[in-house]
Amino acid sequence: MSADASGLRGRLTDGLYGLGWGAVKKLPEPAAARIFRTIADQAWKRRGKSVLRLESNLARVVPDAGPERLAELSRAGMRSYMRYWMESFRLPTWTPERIKDSIDIADVHHLTEGLDAGKGVIVALPHLANWDLAGAWATTDLKIPFTTVAERLEPATLYDRFVAYRESLGMEVLPHSGGAAFGALARRLRAGGLVCLVADRDLSSSGAEVSFFGAAARMPAGPALLAQQTGAKLLPVTLWYDGPVMRGRIHPAVDVPREGARAEKTAVMTQAMADAFAGGIAEHPEDWHMLQRLWLDDLDPRGEPT
């Protein structure tokens, strides 16, 4: 793709997201829900690359599912994914009461007790349901500010939109820039703060290899490394939709092994995190929004998506 074409595509994408945040939040909610459900169904019917990838990923999660069941799951998955976007476009206008009524999280004591201990908490989530809604609940209902990271997007105006959106929900957003982001997160944790990271996909060479639904994948090593370096608790969290409400569970802390080199400890902890994710995804596969390649045998020999 030429630089001009890439720039045009970026401006169009930025414009569409701007339209979403500007217009969708003004629609009556039933109308917005119908529109996004229609978008999901049309995308599913076209059977594009993202839908086929979602279906392929779901085939690993539900290996006994036949073609009809996989089609049902991928259709439900696209509706769940579009619900995420519909809610995200509207979240900045939701009142704290509306946010509280829209979410029910079990075992919150793991989070509050960890923060009360004063050593900081790392929450790690997969791409399940609406992690932004969970973040808004933490900042409004629990009154707990937190820090997260965002991948730099092109064009820069699109990245700025996402940062402004998440900051409007009470989050501190750092650019994903390697060591600089890691150091800032470590400082927040040493001060007793909360860090939230989406952590079920990492195609970089620094990712930790895990067994995920019976095959090798890579997930970010950052959560485990931060826990080792700062003494913060590492808590996996899984989410799912249940009618009009999003539910979730805060899992028990992933312990730092007492013995072993740092790489060995990181591998053990990241595998434990992946196992918690896998349990939540297996229970609610239709709410896992993984429309990209994840497993290593789906990548080319250089570790790049094919």
mmCIF file of C-alpha atoms in Angstrom:
data_model
loop_
_atom_site.group_PDB
_atom_site.id
_atom_site.type_symbol
_atom_site.label_atom_id
_atom_site.label_comp_id
_atom_site.label_asym_id
_atom_site.label_seq_id
_atom_site.Cartn_x
_atom_site.Cartn_y
_atom_site.Cartn_z
ATOM 1 C CA MET A 1 0.000 0.000 0.000
ATOM 2 C CA SER A 2 1.380 3.419 -0.958
ATOM 3 C CA ALA A 3 1.961 6.110 1.649
ATOM 4 C CA ASP A 4 -0.866 8.181 0.163
ATOM 5 C CA ALA A 5 -3.294 5.256 0.243
ATOM 6 C CA SER A 6 -2.255 4.352 3.769
ATOM 7 C CA GLY A 7 -2.737 7.953 4.876
ATOM 8 C CA LEU A 8 -6.184 8.104 3.281
ATOM 9 C CA ARG A 9 -7.191 4.852 4.965
ATOM 10 C CA GLY A 10 -5.980 6.208 8.288
ATOM 11 C CA ARG A 11 -7.957 9.432 7.905
ATOM 12 C CA LEU A 12 -11.090 7.503 6.963
ATOM 13 C CA THR A 13 -10.690 5.219 9.975
ATOM 14 C CA ASP A 14 -10.153 8.174 12.261
ATOM 15 C CA GLY A 15 -13.219 9.867 10.821
ATOM 16 C CA LEU A 16 -15.392 6.799 11.355
ATOM 17 C CA TYR A 17 -14.336 6.505 14.984
ATOM 18 C CA GLY A 18 -14.971 10.208 15.436
ATOM 19 C CA LEU A 19 -18.447 9.739 13.975
ATOM 20 C CA GLY A 20 -19.039 6.866 16.362
ATOM 21 C CA TRP A 21 -18.106 8.807 19.471
ATOM 22 C CA GLY A 22 -19.956 11.870 18.236
ATOM 23 C CA ALA A 23 -23.188 10.362 16.881
ATOM 24 C CA VAL A 24 -23.804 6.945 18.444
ATOM 25 C CA LYS A 25 -23.974 8.306 21.976
ATOM 26 C CA LYS A 26 -26.801 10.627 20.892
ATOM 27 C CA LEU A 27 -29.030 7.845 19.564
ATOM 28 C CA PRO A 28 -31.745 6.245 21.688
ATOM 29 C CA GLU A 29 -30.184 3.103 23.110
ATOM 30 C CA PRO A 30 -32.624 0.634 21.483
ATOM 31 C CA ALA A 31 -31.873 2.201 18.100
ATOM 32 C CA ALA A 32 -28.107 2.031 18.672
ATOM 33 C CA ALA A 33 -28.382 -1.613 19.747
ATOM 34 C CA ARG A 34 -30.345 -2.508 16.595
ATOM 35 C CA ILE A 35 -27.849 -0.736 14.345
ATOM 36 C CA PHE A 36 -24.844 -2.494 15.844
ATOM 37 C CA ARG A 37 -26.582 -5.862 15.830
ATOM 38 C CA THR A 38 -27.296 -5.354 12.129
ATOM 39 C CA ILE A 39 -23.665 -4.398 11.499
ATOM 40 C CA ALA A 40 -22.566 -7.565 13.300
ATOM 41 C CA ASP A 41 -24.909 -9.783 11.294
ATOM 42 C CA GLN A 42 -23.891 -8.222 7.982
ATOM 43 C CA ALA A 43 -20.198 -8.624 8.778
ATOM 44 C CA TRP A 44 -20.807 -12.241 9.784
ATOM 45 C CA LYS A 45 -22.692 -12.974 6.561
ATOM 46 C CA ARG A 46 -19.876 -11.568 4.420
ATOM 47 C CA ARG A 47 -17.479 -14.124 5.932
ATOM 48 C CA GLY A 48 -14.501 -11.787 5.735
ATOM 49 C CA LYS A 49 -11.027 -12.474 7.097
ATOM 50 C CA SER A 50 -11.831 -11.315 10.626
ATOM 51 C CA VAL A 51 -14.919 -13.525 10.898
ATOM 52 C CA LEU A 52 -13.062 -16.534 9.523
ATOM 53 C CA ARG A 53 -10.223 -15.929 11.958
ATOM 54 C CA LEU A 54 -12.660 -15.660 14.853
ATOM 55 C CA GLU A 55 -14.241 -18.950 13.805
ATOM 56 C CA SER A 56 -10.842 -20.606 13.510
ATOM 57 C CA ASN A 57 -9.882 -19.406 16.982
ATOM 58 C CA LEU A 58 -13.197 -20.607 18.416
ATOM 59 C CA ALA A 59 -12.589 -24.037 16.873
ATOM 60 C CA ARG A 60 -9.611 -24.383 19.229
ATOM 61 C CA VAL A 61 -11.661 -23.263 22.219
ATOM 62 C CA VAL A 62 -14.569 -25.619 21.422
ATOM 63 C CA PRO A 63 -12.821 -28.496 19.600
ATOM 64 C CA ASP A 64 -15.911 -30.736 19.547
ATOM 65 C CA ALA A 65 -18.062 -28.123 17.822
ATOM 66 C CA GLY A 66 -19.248 -28.943 14.325
ATOM 67 C CA PRO A 67 -19.644 -26.405 11.497
ATOM 68 C CA GLU A 68 -23.149 -25.352 12.563
ATOM 69 C CA ARG A 69 -22.129 -24.797 16.174
ATOM 70 C CA LEU A 70 -19.042 -22.830 15.117
ATOM 71 C CA ALA A 71 -21.179 -20.676 12.843
ATOM 72 C CA GLU A 72 -23.542 -19.987 15.745
ATOM 73 C CA LEU A 73 -20.637 -19.101 18.018
ATOM 74 C CA SER A 74 -18.991 -16.797 15.481
ATOM 75 C CA ARG A 75 -22.287 -15.001 14.836
ATOM 76 C CA ALA A 76 -22.807 -14.548 18.573
ATOM 77 C CA GLY A 77 -19.172 -13.473 18.821
ATOM 78 C CA MET A 78 -19.630 -10.726 16.247
ATOM 79 C CA ARG A 79 -22.753 -9.506 18.053
ATOM 80 C CA SER A 80 -20.804 -9.459 21.320
ATOM 81 C CA TYR A 81 -17.947 -7.588 19.644
ATOM 82 C CA MET A 82 -20.294 -4.982 18.188
ATOM 83 C CA ARG A 83 -21.987 -4.643 21.578
ATOM 84 C CA TYR A 84 -18.565 -3.783 22.963
ATOM 85 C CA TRP A 85 -18.215 -0.977 20.417
ATOM 86 C CA MET A 86 -21.761 0.289 20.893
ATOM 87 C CA GLU A 87 -21.220 0.468 24.658
ATOM 88 C CA SER A 88 -17.797 2.031 24.259
ATOM 89 C CA PHE A 89 -19.109 4.824 22.059
ATOM 90 C CA ARG A 90 -21.812 5.531 24.657
ATOM 91 C CA LEU A 91 -19.856 4.983 27.899
ATOM 92 C CA PRO A 92 -18.688 8.607 28.293
ATOM 93 C CA THR A 93 -22.348 9.632 28.687
ATOM 94 C CA TRP A 94 -23.274 6.936 31.236
ATOM 95 C CA THR A 95 -23.863 8.025 34.811
ATOM 96 C CA PRO A 96 -22.067 6.245 37.683
ATOM 97 C CA GLU A 97 -25.429 4.706 38.602
ATOM 98 C CA ARG A 98 -25.885 3.334 35.080
ATOM 99 C CA ILE A 99 -22.383 1.864 35.126
ATOM 100 C CA LYS A 100 -22.986 0.247 38.525
ATOM 101 C CA ASP A 101 -26.286 -1.271 37.370
ATOM 102 C CA SER A 102 -24.653 -2.686 34.216
ATOM 103 C CA ILE A 103 -21.946 -4.768 35.875
ATOM 104 C CA ASP A 104 -21.661 -7.456 38.542
ATOM 105 C CA ILE A 105 -18.170 -8.598 39.528
ATOM 106 C CA ALA A 106 -17.595 -11.530 41.881
ATOM 107 C CA ASP A 107 -14.755 -11.866 44.401
ATOM 108 C CA VAL A 108 -13.913 -8.169 44.480
ATOM 109 C CA HIS A 109 -12.208 -8.806 47.818
ATOM 110 C CA HIS A 110 -9.136 -10.094 45.976
ATOM 111 C CA LEU A 111 -8.724 -6.600 44.523
ATOM 112 C CA THR A 112 -9.591 -4.525 47.571
ATOM 113 C CA GLU A 113 -7.524 -6.631 49.967
ATOM 114 C CA GLY A 114 -4.565 -6.433 47.616
ATOM 115 C CA LEU A 115 -4.775 -2.661 47.456
ATOM 116 C CA ASP A 116 -5.260 -2.403 51.228
ATOM 117 C CA ALA A 117 -1.963 -4.274 51.649
ATOM 118 C CA GLY A 118 -0.269 -1.268 50.032
ATOM 119 C CA LYS A 119 1.915 -3.147 47.544
ATOM 120 C CA GLY A 120 -0.113 -2.488 44.419
ATOM 121 C CA VAL A 121 -2.235 -4.754 42.220
ATOM 122 C CA ILE A 122 -1.918 -5.803 38.582
ATOM 123 C CA VAL A 123 -5.196 -6.820 36.930
ATOM 124 C CA ALA A 124 -4.731 -8.862 33.752
ATOM 125 C CA LEU A 125 -7.651 -9.450 31.380
ATOM 126 C CA PRO A 126 -8.245 -11.213 28.068
ATOM 127 C CA HIS A 127 -10.320 -9.696 25.259
ATOM 128 C CA LEU A 128 -13.584 -10.815 26.887
ATOM 129 C CA ALA A 129 -16.802 -8.751 26.837
ATOM 130 C CA ASN A 130 -16.128 -5.068 27.661
ATOM 131 C CA TRP A 131 -12.915 -4.375 29.577
ATOM 132 C CA ASP A 132 -13.507 -0.619 29.244
ATOM 133 C CA LEU A 133 -16.801 -0.970 31.129
ATOM 134 C CA ALA A 134 -14.966 -2.884 33.852
ATOM 135 C CA GLY A 135 -12.455 -0.039 34.038
ATOM 136 C CA ALA A 136 -15.203 2.569 34.266
ATOM 137 C CA TRP A 137 -16.786 0.558 37.097
ATOM 138 C CA ALA A 138 -13.481 0.525 38.993
ATOM 139 C CA THR A 139 -13.031 4.291 38.719
ATOM 140 C CA THR A 140 -16.663 5.255 39.448
ATOM 141 C CA ASP A 141 -18.173 2.635 41.750
ATOM 142 C CA LEU A 142 -15.043 1.476 43.578
ATOM 143 C CA LYS A 143 -13.451 4.942 43.322
ATOM 144 C CA ILE A 144 -10.132 3.296 42.417
ATOM 145 C CA PRO A 145 -8.026 5.120 39.804
ATOM 146 C CA PHE A 146 -5.708 2.979 37.702
ATOM 147 C CA THR A 147 -3.095 3.075 34.984
ATOM 148 C CA THR A 148 -3.135 1.199 31.697
ATOM 149 C CA VAL A 149 -1.247 1.256 28.400
ATOM 150 C CA ALA A 150 -2.444 1.834 24.850
ATOM 151 C CA GLU A 151 -0.774 0.738 21.654
ATOM 152 C CA ARG A 152 0.154 3.649 19.421
ATOM 153 C CA LEU A 153 -2.216 3.747 16.455
ATOM 154 C CA GLU A 154 -1.948 5.454 13.091
ATOM 155 C CA PRO A 155 -2.861 8.134 12.412
ATOM 156 C CA ALA A 156 -1.868 9.852 15.632
ATOM 157 C CA THR A 157 -5.294 11.513 15.812
ATOM 158 C CA LEU A 158 -6.905 8.072 16.178
ATOM 159 C CA TYR A 159 -4.555 7.207 19.049
ATOM 160 C CA ASP A 160 -5.415 10.554 20.641
ATOM 161 C CA ARG A 161 -9.132 9.724 20.389
ATOM 162 C CA PHE A 162 -8.648 6.438 22.245
ATOM 163 C CA VAL A 163 -6.531 8.082 24.923
ATOM 164 C CA ALA A 164 -9.071 10.878 25.415
ATOM 165 C CA TYR A 165 -11.902 8.322 25.568
ATOM 166 C CA ARG A 166 -10.226 6.221 28.262
ATOM 167 C CA GLU A 167 -9.093 9.275 30.206
ATOM 168 C CA SER A 168 -12.727 10.470 30.199
ATOM 169 C CA LEU A 169 -13.545 7.238 32.059
ATOM 170 C CA GLY A 170 -10.987 8.051 34.748
ATOM 171 C CA MET A 171 -8.041 5.993 33.506
ATOM 172 C CA GLU A 172 -4.423 7.093 33.258
ATOM 173 C CA VAL A 173 -3.210 5.954 29.820
ATOM 174 C CA LEU A 174 0.462 5.479 28.962
ATOM 175 C CA PRO A 175 1.775 4.839 25.454
ATOM 176 C CA HIS A 176 3.007 1.305 24.895
ATOM 177 C CA SER A 177 6.664 2.154 24.409
ATOM 178 C CA GLY A 178 8.663 -0.696 25.856
ATOM 179 C CA GLY A 179 10.875 0.068 28.825
ATOM 180 C CA ALA A 180 9.494 3.548 29.421
ATOM 181 C CA ALA A 181 5.977 2.223 29.956
ATOM 182 C CA PHE A 182 7.237 -0.630 32.132
ATOM 183 C CA GLY A 183 9.139 1.754 34.386
ATOM 184 C CA ALA A 184 6.138 4.037 34.820
ATOM 185 C CA LEU A 185 3.880 1.088 35.647
ATOM 186 C CA ALA A 186 6.395 -0.168 38.208
ATOM 187 C CA ARG A 187 6.421 3.230 39.892
ATOM 188 C CA ARG A 188 2.614 3.275 40.097
ATOM 189 C CA LEU A 189 2.639 -0.175 41.691
ATOM 190 C CA ARG A 190 5.366 0.659 44.210
ATOM 191 C CA ALA A 191 3.187 3.567 45.285
ATOM 192 C CA GLY A 192 0.378 1.086 46.015
ATOM 193 C CA GLY A 193 -1.592 1.764 42.840
ATOM 194 C CA LEU A 194 -3.613 -0.335 40.417
ATOM 195 C CA VAL A 195 -2.452 -1.298 36.920
ATOM 196 C CA CYS A 196 -4.834 -2.938 34.414
ATOM 197 C CA LEU A 197 -3.529 -4.702 31.299
ATOM 198 C CA VAL A 198 -5.206 -6.637 28.479
ATOM 199 C CA ALA A 199 -2.848 -9.593 28.283
ATOM 200 C CA ASP A 200 -3.978 -12.494 26.096
ATOM 201 C CA ARG A 201 -1.969 -11.757 22.945
ATOM 202 C CA ASP A 202 1.677 -10.857 22.360
ATOM 203 C CA LEU A 203 3.418 -11.430 19.051
ATOM 204 C CA SER A 204 6.670 -9.770 20.095
ATOM 205 C CA SER A 205 9.864 -11.665 20.815
ATOM 206 C CA SER A 206 9.513 -10.709 24.493
ATOM 207 C CA GLY A 207 6.263 -12.595 24.943
ATOM 208 C CA ALA A 208 6.231 -15.665 27.167
ATOM 209 C CA GLU A 209 5.276 -18.937 25.491
ATOM 210 C CA VAL A 210 2.300 -20.714 27.063
ATOM 211 C CA SER A 211 0.122 -23.713 26.362
ATOM 212 C CA PHE A 212 -3.321 -22.353 25.515
ATOM 213 C CA PHE A 213 -6.144 -24.739 24.676
ATOM 214 C CA GLY A 214 -3.554 -27.398 23.920
ATOM 215 C CA ALA A 215 -1.282 -25.425 21.582
ATOM 216 C CA ALA A 216 1.571 -22.951 21.935
ATOM 217 C CA ALA A 217 0.866 -19.216 22.042
ATOM 218 C CA ARG A 218 2.650 -16.152 23.380
ATOM 219 C CA MET A 219 1.277 -13.806 25.999
ATOM 220 C CA PRO A 220 2.801 -10.658 27.498
ATOM 221 C CA ALA A 221 5.473 -11.264 30.117
ATOM 222 C CA GLY A 222 4.933 -7.784 31.580
ATOM 223 C CA PRO A 223 2.322 -8.696 34.212
ATOM 224 C CA ALA A 224 4.506 -11.436 35.701
ATOM 225 C CA LEU A 225 7.654 -9.302 35.530
ATOM 226 C CA LEU A 226 5.932 -6.365 37.204
ATOM 227 C CA ALA A 227 4.697 -8.615 40.010
ATOM 228 C CA GLN A 228 8.210 -9.975 40.570
ATOM 229 C CA GLN A 229 9.885 -6.585 40.471
ATOM 230 C CA THR A 230 7.427 -4.659 42.640
ATOM 231 C CA GLY A 231 5.802 -7.213 44.946
ATOM 232 C CA ALA A 232 2.363 -6.323 43.567
ATOM 233 C CA LYS A 233 -0.374 -8.933 43.370
ATOM 234 C CA LEU A 234 -1.199 -10.303 39.915
ATOM 235 C CA LEU A 235 -4.955 -10.935 39.568
ATOM 236 C CA PRO A 236 -6.458 -12.471 36.404
ATOM 237 C CA VAL A 237 -9.984 -11.243 35.626
ATOM 238 C CA THR A 238 -12.533 -12.765 33.252
ATOM 239 C CA LEU A 239 -15.734 -11.108 31.988
ATOM 240 C CA TRP A 240 -18.877 -12.162 30.145
ATOM 241 C CA TYR A 241 -22.240 -10.812 29.066
ATOM 242 C CA ASP A 242 -25.402 -12.084 30.745
ATOM 243 C CA GLY A 243 -28.384 -10.385 29.135
ATOM 244 C CA PRO A 244 -28.252 -6.628 29.825
ATOM 245 C CA VAL A 245 -25.592 -7.080 32.528
ATOM 246 C CA MET A 246 -21.883 -7.784 32.200
ATOM 247 C CA ARG A 247 -20.594 -10.165 34.833
ATOM 248 C CA GLY A 248 -17.064 -10.955 35.856
ATOM 249 C CA ARG A 249 -14.817 -12.741 38.267
ATOM 250 C CA ILE A 250 -11.591 -11.626 39.925
ATOM 251 C CA HIS A 251 -9.481 -14.754 40.255
ATOM 252 C CA PRO A 252 -7.090 -15.498 43.138
ATOM 253 C CA ALA A 253 -3.604 -14.041 42.850
ATOM 254 C CA VAL A 254 -0.958 -15.715 40.725
ATOM 255 C CA ASP A 255 1.870 -16.352 43.175
ATOM 256 C CA VAL A 256 5.519 -15.650 42.413
ATOM 257 C CA PRO A 257 7.421 -18.965 42.609
ATOM 258 C CA ARG A 258 9.894 -19.083 45.464
ATOM 259 C CA GLU A 259 12.637 -20.695 43.393
ATOM 260 C CA GLY A 260 13.993 -20.384 39.883
ATOM 261 C CA ALA A 261 15.536 -17.760 37.647
ATOM 262 C CA ARG A 262 13.477 -14.766 36.583
ATOM 263 C CA ALA A 263 12.666 -16.298 33.194
ATOM 264 C CA GLU A 264 11.501 -19.521 34.843
ATOM 265 C CA LYS A 265 9.296 -17.650 37.300
ATOM 266 C CA THR A 266 7.862 -15.563 34.471
ATOM 267 C CA ALA A 267 7.021 -18.670 32.454
ATOM 268 C CA VAL A 268 5.227 -20.320 35.383
ATOM 269 C CA MET A 269 3.257 -17.169 36.248
ATOM 270 C CA THR A 270 2.261 -16.400 32.663
ATOM 271 C CA GLN A 271 1.055 -19.981 32.232
ATOM 272 C CA ALA A 272 -1.081 -19.643 35.381
ATOM 273 C CA MET A 273 -2.527 -16.402 33.989
ATOM 274 C CA ALA A 274 -3.245 -18.119 30.656
ATOM 275 C CA ASP A 275 -4.980 -20.997 32.459
ATOM 276 C CA ALA A 276 -7.291 -18.546 34.249
ATOM 277 C CA PHE A 277 -8.058 -16.852 30.935
ATOM 278 C CA ALA A 278 -8.739 -20.213 29.280
ATOM 279 C CA GLY A 279 -11.260 -21.155 31.956
ATOM 280 C CA GLY A 280 -13.232 -17.951 31.435
ATOM 281 C CA ILE A 281 -13.057 -18.159 27.646
ATOM 282 C CA ALA A 282 -14.163 -21.808 27.621
ATOM 283 C CA GLU A 283 -17.221 -20.907 29.706
ATOM 284 C CA HIS A 284 -18.159 -17.943 27.487
ATOM 285 C CA PRO A 285 -16.485 -18.414 24.084
ATOM 286 C CA GLU A 286 -18.982 -16.126 22.307
ATOM 287 C CA ASP A 287 -17.677 -13.163 24.317
ATOM 288 C CA TRP A 288 -13.993 -13.625 23.387
ATOM 289 C CA HIS A 289 -13.200 -10.950 20.818
ATOM 290 C CA MET A 290 -10.097 -12.516 19.275
ATOM 291 C CA LEU A 291 -10.354 -11.676 15.583
ATOM 292 C CA GLN A 292 -6.597 -11.981 15.033
ATOM 293 C CA ARG A 293 -4.075 -14.793 14.881
ATOM 294 C CA LEU A 294 -2.860 -15.932 18.271
ATOM 295 C CA TRP A 295 -1.360 -19.418 18.199
ATOM 296 C CA LEU A 296 2.213 -19.858 17.035
ATOM 297 C CA ASP A 297 1.359 -22.417 14.382
ATOM 298 C CA ASP A 298 -0.943 -19.815 12.788
ATOM 299 C CA LEU A 299 2.034 -17.491 12.266
ATOM 300 C CA ASP A 300 4.764 -17.616 9.652
ATOM 301 C CA PRO A 301 8.320 -18.683 10.664
ATOM 302 C CA ARG A 302 9.253 -15.077 11.552
ATOM 303 C CA GLY A 303 6.421 -14.900 14.085
ATOM 304 C CA GLU A 304 4.388 -12.589 11.852
ATOM 305 C CA PRO A 305 0.652 -12.986 11.132
ATOM 306 C CA THR A 306 0.077 -14.611 7.726
#
